[in-house]
């Protein structure tokens, strides 16, 4: 039985504005495993017993980027797909270093209000505003497709060009995504890509965003193997009655269901 490796990454030291994302993993887990909700994905996968919970990354005195990459490698030793619960978006860089070791062909499908591709932000090349600059420089994916963007500037536009990023900005997010993916997929889901009406528990609310339904429908349309995913930037300190944790858990279930479905074709 194929399973999904669940790994919490409680790290928010590269957040530019507010701390709090490090507190997210246990709160998303609580919703994910709550008896209040069905354990079936909408796509007909019974997720009961399908999660192999690898716990949270334990940080010591070493370089946190190495600690995260090593933890991801351990969590995916079995060959099971990875579902990481962040943390801020900076953690996607070390995650991808590990995922890349097992997958020579990849497309990253990135949902976000922001492109997170600053060369550096506030002088920090590891900022949560910069992971995709590092990922592209290190050649950790063949394609980067960014969906839902609605806060970017001319520096970002220059970076899109430099790295060949495919951008589907928020104003074009109507109907199907309209992109053909031909490699295994890694999904990185920044919860601020959603409209703050659905997901207020984020550090950078950007109104005019995606609905959970749109994101779920696009995830259901993926016809390549989904080999990994992260759900990041949940900030419980900004949430209202845990609604954002519930949304994160729902998206985690639909992603996990598709991982199992696309992995056992
Ligand atoms: Mn964002
Ligand atoms: Mn982001």
mmCIF file of C-alpha atoms and ligand atoms in Angstrom:
data_model
loop_
_atom_site.group_PDB
_atom_site.id
_atom_site.type_symbol
_atom_site.label_atom_id
_atom_site.label_comp_id
_atom_site.label_asym_id
_atom_site.label_seq_id
_atom_site.Cartn_x
_atom_site.Cartn_y
_atom_site.Cartn_z
ATOM 1 C CA UNK A 1 0.000 0.000 0.000
ATOM 2 C CA UNK A 2 1.454 3.248 -1.044
ATOM 3 C CA UNK A 3 1.678 5.824 1.674
ATOM 4 C CA UNK A 4 2.456 9.512 2.001
ATOM 5 C CA UNK A 5 5.333 10.664 4.225
ATOM 6 C CA UNK A 6 4.209 13.542 6.413
ATOM 7 C CA UNK A 7 6.942 15.827 7.760
ATOM 8 C CA UNK A 8 6.514 19.011 9.810
ATOM 9 C CA UNK A 9 9.060 21.782 9.303
ATOM 10 C CA UNK A 10 8.687 24.200 12.221
ATOM 11 C CA UNK A 11 10.974 26.939 10.930
ATOM 12 C CA UNK A 12 10.249 30.652 10.422
ATOM 13 C CA UNK A 13 13.573 32.397 11.011
ATOM 14 C CA UNK A 14 13.680 33.731 7.444
ATOM 15 C CA UNK A 15 10.282 35.397 7.570
ATOM 16 C CA UNK A 16 10.627 39.073 6.730
ATOM 17 C CA UNK A 17 7.695 40.467 8.685
ATOM 18 C CA UNK A 18 6.069 38.217 11.291
ATOM 19 C CA UNK A 19 7.081 35.062 13.117
ATOM 20 C CA UNK A 20 4.548 32.313 13.812
ATOM 21 C CA UNK A 21 4.732 29.934 10.854
ATOM 22 C CA UNK A 22 6.969 27.625 12.924
ATOM 23 C CA UNK A 23 3.934 26.889 15.120
ATOM 24 C CA UNK A 24 1.877 25.560 12.197
ATOM 25 C CA UNK A 25 2.671 21.830 11.833
ATOM 26 C CA UNK A 26 0.911 20.438 14.942
ATOM 27 C CA UNK A 27 -2.150 22.614 14.290
ATOM 28 C CA UNK A 28 -2.529 21.433 10.682
ATOM 29 C CA UNK A 29 -1.979 17.833 11.836
ATOM 30 C CA UNK A 30 -4.727 18.202 14.425
ATOM 31 C CA UNK A 31 -7.215 19.147 11.706
ATOM 32 C CA UNK A 32 -5.883 16.512 9.310
ATOM 33 C CA UNK A 33 -6.446 13.713 11.829
ATOM 34 C CA UNK A 34 -9.569 15.155 13.461
ATOM 35 C CA UNK A 35 -12.558 12.841 13.736
ATOM 36 C CA UNK A 36 -14.725 15.757 12.621
ATOM 37 C CA UNK A 37 -13.830 15.170 8.979
ATOM 38 C CA UNK A 38 -13.977 12.407 6.407
ATOM 39 C CA UNK A 39 -10.779 10.454 5.795
ATOM 40 C CA UNK A 40 -11.647 10.085 2.112
ATOM 41 C CA UNK A 41 -10.351 12.421 -0.562
ATOM 42 C CA UNK A 42 -12.851 13.790 -3.058
ATOM 43 C CA UNK A 43 -11.144 11.633 -5.672
ATOM 44 C CA UNK A 44 -12.184 8.453 -3.881
ATOM 45 C CA UNK A 45 -9.037 7.555 -1.958
ATOM 46 C CA UNK A 46 -9.453 6.270 1.594
ATOM 47 C CA UNK A 47 -6.650 8.089 3.427
ATOM 48 C CA UNK A 48 -7.129 6.139 6.652
ATOM 49 C CA UNK A 49 -3.710 4.739 7.589
ATOM 50 C CA UNK A 50 -2.101 6.195 4.480
ATOM 51 C CA UNK A 51 -0.030 8.843 6.246
ATOM 52 C CA UNK A 52 3.357 7.826 7.579
ATOM 53 C CA UNK A 53 3.928 10.613 10.084
ATOM 54 C CA UNK A 54 7.650 11.326 10.321
ATOM 55 C CA UNK A 55 7.108 13.966 13.005
ATOM 56 C CA UNK A 56 8.684 17.409 12.946
ATOM 57 C CA UNK A 57 12.224 18.259 11.869
ATOM 58 C CA UNK A 58 14.389 18.548 14.974
ATOM 59 C CA UNK A 59 16.808 21.465 14.708
ATOM 60 C CA UNK A 60 20.158 21.406 16.482
ATOM 61 C CA UNK A 61 23.239 23.647 16.252
ATOM 62 C CA UNK A 62 23.955 22.695 12.631
ATOM 63 C CA UNK A 63 22.942 24.501 9.453
ATOM 64 C CA UNK A 64 19.130 24.302 9.408
ATOM 65 C CA UNK A 65 19.191 23.883 5.605
ATOM 66 C CA UNK A 66 21.217 20.683 5.963
ATOM 67 C CA UNK A 67 18.981 19.483 8.773
ATOM 68 C CA UNK A 68 15.872 19.989 6.635
ATOM 69 C CA UNK A 69 17.387 18.312 3.556
ATOM 70 C CA UNK A 70 18.578 15.323 5.610
ATOM 71 C CA UNK A 71 15.169 14.984 7.277
ATOM 72 C CA UNK A 72 13.435 15.017 3.879
ATOM 73 C CA UNK A 73 15.812 12.378 2.533
ATOM 74 C CA UNK A 74 15.097 10.175 5.541
ATOM 75 C CA UNK A 75 11.346 10.692 5.261
ATOM 76 C CA UNK A 76 11.387 9.663 1.594
ATOM 77 C CA UNK A 77 13.839 6.740 1.846
ATOM 78 C CA UNK A 78 10.946 4.330 1.326
ATOM 79 C CA UNK A 79 10.120 5.989 -2.015
ATOM 80 C CA UNK A 80 6.857 7.362 -0.656
ATOM 81 C CA UNK A 81 5.885 10.883 -1.758
ATOM 82 C CA UNK A 82 6.607 13.726 0.655
ATOM 83 C CA UNK A 83 3.983 16.016 2.152
ATOM 84 C CA UNK A 84 5.744 18.733 4.161
ATOM 85 C CA UNK A 85 3.921 21.088 6.498
ATOM 86 C CA UNK A 86 5.766 24.396 6.959
ATOM 87 C CA UNK A 87 7.131 26.689 8.240
ATOM 88 C CA UNK A 88 7.591 29.709 6.088
ATOM 89 C CA UNK A 89 8.251 29.481 2.365
ATOM 90 C CA UNK A 90 12.033 29.625 2.766
ATOM 91 C CA UNK A 91 11.996 25.896 3.641
ATOM 92 C CA UNK A 92 11.066 24.917 0.087
ATOM 93 C CA UNK A 93 14.690 25.527 -0.973
ATOM 94 C CA UNK A 94 16.295 22.838 1.240
ATOM 95 C CA UNK A 95 13.313 20.535 0.618
ATOM 96 C CA UNK A 96 13.967 20.754 -3.136
ATOM 97 C CA UNK A 97 17.664 19.995 -2.653
ATOM 98 C CA UNK A 98 16.587 16.664 -1.183
ATOM 99 C CA UNK A 99 13.687 15.966 -3.563
ATOM 100 C CA UNK A 100 15.948 16.649 -6.552
ATOM 101 C CA UNK A 101 18.317 13.849 -5.491
ATOM 102 C CA UNK A 102 15.552 11.333 -6.250
ATOM 103 C CA UNK A 103 13.914 13.026 -9.240
ATOM 104 C CA UNK A 104 15.981 14.040 -12.278
ATOM 105 C CA UNK A 105 12.904 15.460 -14.056
ATOM 106 C CA UNK A 106 10.598 17.846 -12.217
ATOM 107 C CA UNK A 107 8.005 20.556 -12.657
ATOM 108 C CA UNK A 108 7.261 22.786 -9.683
ATOM 109 C CA UNK A 109 3.675 23.997 -9.524
ATOM 110 C CA UNK A 110 3.717 26.975 -7.163
ATOM 111 C CA UNK A 111 0.573 28.625 -5.761
ATOM 112 C CA UNK A 112 1.230 32.005 -4.144
ATOM 113 C CA UNK A 113 0.277 35.681 -4.093
ATOM 114 C CA UNK A 114 4.022 36.419 -4.384
ATOM 115 C CA UNK A 115 6.745 35.069 -6.678
ATOM 116 C CA UNK A 116 9.322 34.663 -3.847
ATOM 117 C CA UNK A 117 12.099 35.097 -6.366
ATOM 118 C CA UNK A 118 13.923 38.156 -5.006
ATOM 119 C CA UNK A 119 17.651 37.806 -5.508
ATOM 120 C CA UNK A 120 17.783 38.610 -1.776
ATOM 121 C CA UNK A 121 15.369 40.370 0.552
ATOM 122 C CA UNK A 122 16.473 42.618 3.425
ATOM 123 C CA UNK A 123 19.976 41.357 2.637
ATOM 124 C CA UNK A 124 18.962 37.726 3.287
ATOM 125 C CA UNK A 125 19.429 35.293 0.372
ATOM 126 C CA UNK A 126 17.527 32.685 2.407
ATOM 127 C CA UNK A 127 14.543 34.982 2.924
ATOM 128 C CA UNK A 128 11.085 33.513 2.440
ATOM 129 C CA UNK A 129 10.896 36.044 -0.410
ATOM 130 C CA UNK A 130 13.816 34.343 -2.231
ATOM 131 C CA UNK A 131 13.592 30.514 -2.289
ATOM 132 C CA UNK A 132 12.771 30.281 -5.993
ATOM 133 C CA UNK A 133 15.836 32.341 -6.964
ATOM 134 C CA UNK A 134 17.981 29.771 -5.142
ATOM 135 C CA UNK A 135 16.039 26.809 -6.584
ATOM 136 C CA UNK A 136 16.463 28.082 -10.149
ATOM 137 C CA UNK A 137 20.145 28.994 -9.680
ATOM 138 C CA UNK A 138 20.851 25.491 -8.418
ATOM 139 C CA UNK A 139 18.898 23.882 -11.260
ATOM 140 C CA UNK A 140 16.604 21.997 -8.876
ATOM 141 C CA UNK A 141 13.713 21.836 -11.363
ATOM 142 C CA UNK A 142 13.157 21.831 -15.123
ATOM 143 C CA UNK A 143 10.131 24.120 -14.920
ATOM 144 C CA UNK A 144 8.697 26.577 -12.433
ATOM 145 C CA UNK A 145 5.032 27.481 -12.926
ATOM 146 C CA UNK A 146 3.730 30.189 -10.590
ATOM 147 C CA UNK A 147 -0.021 30.554 -10.186
ATOM 148 C CA UNK A 148 -2.120 33.237 -8.486
ATOM 149 C CA UNK A 149 0.510 35.983 -8.360
ATOM 150 C CA UNK A 150 -0.810 39.439 -7.580
ATOM 151 C CA UNK A 151 2.053 41.274 -5.839
ATOM 152 C CA UNK A 152 5.165 41.639 -7.963
ATOM 153 C CA UNK A 153 7.415 44.349 -9.363
ATOM 154 C CA UNK A 154 9.950 45.014 -12.106
ATOM 155 C CA UNK A 155 12.751 43.178 -10.272
ATOM 156 C CA UNK A 156 10.519 40.113 -10.209
ATOM 157 C CA UNK A 157 9.756 40.515 -13.924
ATOM 158 C CA UNK A 158 13.482 40.561 -14.648
ATOM 159 C CA UNK A 159 13.903 37.414 -12.550
ATOM 160 C CA UNK A 160 11.040 35.666 -14.445
ATOM 161 C CA UNK A 161 12.896 36.358 -17.666
ATOM 162 C CA UNK A 162 16.295 35.372 -16.289
ATOM 163 C CA UNK A 163 15.032 32.011 -15.036
ATOM 164 C CA UNK A 164 12.330 31.303 -17.637
ATOM 165 C CA UNK A 165 9.541 31.217 -15.056
ATOM 166 C CA UNK A 166 6.022 30.509 -16.374
ATOM 167 C CA UNK A 167 3.634 32.891 -14.650
ATOM 168 C CA UNK A 168 -0.148 32.630 -14.507
ATOM 169 C CA UNK A 169 -0.991 35.796 -12.668
ATOM 170 C CA UNK A 170 -4.179 36.093 -10.629
ATOM 171 C CA UNK A 171 -6.012 38.001 -13.358
ATOM 172 C CA UNK A 172 -5.661 34.974 -15.651
ATOM 173 C CA UNK A 173 -6.783 32.358 -13.125
ATOM 174 C CA UNK A 174 -10.145 31.619 -14.710
ATOM 175 C CA UNK A 175 -11.160 28.146 -15.804
ATOM 176 C CA UNK A 176 -8.642 25.343 -16.292
ATOM 177 C CA UNK A 177 -4.928 26.084 -15.820
ATOM 178 C CA UNK A 178 -4.250 25.403 -19.487
ATOM 179 C CA UNK A 179 -0.718 24.077 -19.067
ATOM 180 C CA UNK A 180 0.630 20.725 -20.089
ATOM 181 C CA UNK A 181 2.906 19.048 -17.569
ATOM 182 C CA UNK A 182 5.126 16.241 -18.860
ATOM 183 C CA UNK A 183 7.321 15.408 -15.852
ATOM 184 C CA UNK A 184 6.730 14.395 -12.230
ATOM 185 C CA UNK A 185 5.308 17.302 -10.242
ATOM 186 C CA UNK A 186 6.184 18.974 -6.975
ATOM 187 C CA UNK A 187 3.436 21.223 -5.544
ATOM 188 C CA UNK A 188 4.369 24.127 -3.309
ATOM 189 C CA UNK A 189 1.369 25.814 -1.780
ATOM 190 C CA UNK A 190 1.723 29.139 -0.007
ATOM 191 C CA UNK A 191 -1.567 29.658 1.792
ATOM 192 C CA UNK A 192 -1.470 33.381 1.038
ATOM 193 C CA UNK A 193 -2.166 32.442 -2.589
ATOM 194 C CA UNK A 194 -5.716 31.887 -1.352
ATOM 195 C CA UNK A 195 -7.902 34.886 -0.736
ATOM 196 C CA UNK A 196 -7.636 36.011 2.909
ATOM 197 C CA UNK A 197 -11.400 35.503 3.200
ATOM 198 C CA UNK A 198 -10.657 31.748 3.056
ATOM 199 C CA UNK A 199 -7.231 31.766 4.675
ATOM 200 C CA UNK A 200 -6.731 34.719 7.026
ATOM 201 C CA UNK A 201 -3.992 32.949 8.991
ATOM 202 C CA UNK A 202 -1.017 34.167 6.968
ATOM 203 C CA UNK A 203 1.650 36.813 7.568
ATOM 204 C CA UNK A 204 1.020 38.687 4.313
ATOM 205 C CA UNK A 205 -2.675 38.923 3.443
ATOM 206 C CA UNK A 206 -3.172 39.823 -0.203
ATOM 207 C CA UNK A 207 -6.862 40.254 -1.108
ATOM 208 C CA UNK A 208 -8.242 39.303 -4.500
ATOM 209 C CA UNK A 209 -6.905 35.752 -4.412
ATOM 210 C CA UNK A 210 -7.701 32.138 -5.205
ATOM 211 C CA UNK A 211 -10.475 30.070 -3.720
ATOM 212 C CA UNK A 212 -9.728 26.654 -2.210
ATOM 213 C CA UNK A 213 -12.089 25.208 -4.829
ATOM 214 C CA UNK A 214 -9.962 26.555 -7.698
ATOM 215 C CA UNK A 215 -6.784 25.087 -6.221
ATOM 216 C CA UNK A 216 -8.438 21.731 -5.502
ATOM 217 C CA UNK A 217 -9.825 21.517 -9.047
ATOM 218 C CA UNK A 218 -6.405 22.234 -10.575
ATOM 219 C CA UNK A 219 -4.736 19.668 -8.330
ATOM 220 C CA UNK A 220 -7.338 17.104 -9.383
ATOM 221 C CA UNK A 221 -6.497 17.806 -13.037
ATOM 222 C CA UNK A 222 -2.811 16.870 -12.676
ATOM 223 C CA UNK A 223 -2.152 13.727 -14.720
ATOM 224 C CA UNK A 224 1.517 13.241 -13.847
ATOM 225 C CA UNK A 225 2.931 11.650 -10.717
ATOM 226 C CA UNK A 226 2.935 14.051 -7.753
ATOM 227 C CA UNK A 227 6.188 13.194 -5.974
ATOM 228 C CA UNK A 228 6.146 15.822 -3.269
ATOM 229 C CA UNK A 229 4.387 18.852 -1.882
ATOM 230 C CA UNK A 230 4.607 21.448 0.814
ATOM 231 C CA UNK A 231 1.972 23.615 2.449
ATOM 232 C CA UNK A 232 3.624 26.701 3.906
ATOM 233 C CA UNK A 233 3.105 30.100 5.485
ATOM 234 C CA UNK A 234 0.271 29.130 7.805
ATOM 235 C CA UNK A 235 0.639 31.596 10.680
ATOM 236 C CA UNK A 236 -1.614 30.532 13.570
ATOM 237 C CA UNK A 237 -1.059 33.875 15.302
ATOM 238 C CA UNK A 238 -3.047 35.554 12.503
ATOM 239 C CA UNK A 239 -5.765 32.898 12.169
ATOM 240 C CA UNK A 240 -9.452 33.196 13.043
ATOM 241 C CA UNK A 241 -10.944 30.174 14.845
ATOM 242 C CA UNK A 242 -8.486 27.786 13.103
ATOM 243 C CA UNK A 243 -10.176 28.229 9.750
ATOM 244 C CA UNK A 244 -6.848 28.399 7.909
ATOM 245 C CA UNK A 245 -5.615 25.201 9.579
ATOM 246 C CA UNK A 246 -8.787 23.509 8.363
ATOM 247 C CA UNK A 247 -8.208 24.770 4.819
ATOM 248 C CA UNK A 248 -4.584 23.591 4.963
ATOM 249 C CA UNK A 249 -5.706 20.133 6.127
ATOM 250 C CA UNK A 250 -8.330 19.914 3.368
ATOM 251 C CA UNK A 251 -5.738 20.783 0.715
ATOM 252 C CA UNK A 252 -3.307 18.298 2.284
ATOM 253 C CA UNK A 253 -5.953 15.565 1.908
ATOM 254 C CA UNK A 254 -6.680 16.352 -1.717
ATOM 255 C CA UNK A 255 -2.953 16.470 -2.533
ATOM 256 C CA UNK A 256 -2.348 13.180 -0.693
ATOM 257 C CA UNK A 257 -5.269 11.561 -2.518
ATOM 258 C CA UNK A 258 -3.805 12.607 -5.849
ATOM 259 C CA UNK A 259 -0.328 11.426 -4.822
ATOM 260 C CA UNK A 260 -1.701 7.964 -4.210
ATOM 261 C CA UNK A 261 -3.855 8.014 -7.312
ATOM 262 C CA UNK A 262 -1.076 9.220 -9.650
ATOM 263 C CA UNK A 263 1.502 6.977 -7.986
ATOM 264 C CA UNK A 264 -0.369 3.724 -8.536
ATOM 265 C CA UNK A 265 -1.559 4.156 -12.111
HETATM 266 MN MN1 LIG B 1 3.109 34.473 -0.418
HETATM 267 MN MN1 LIG B 2 5.484 32.244 -0.726
#
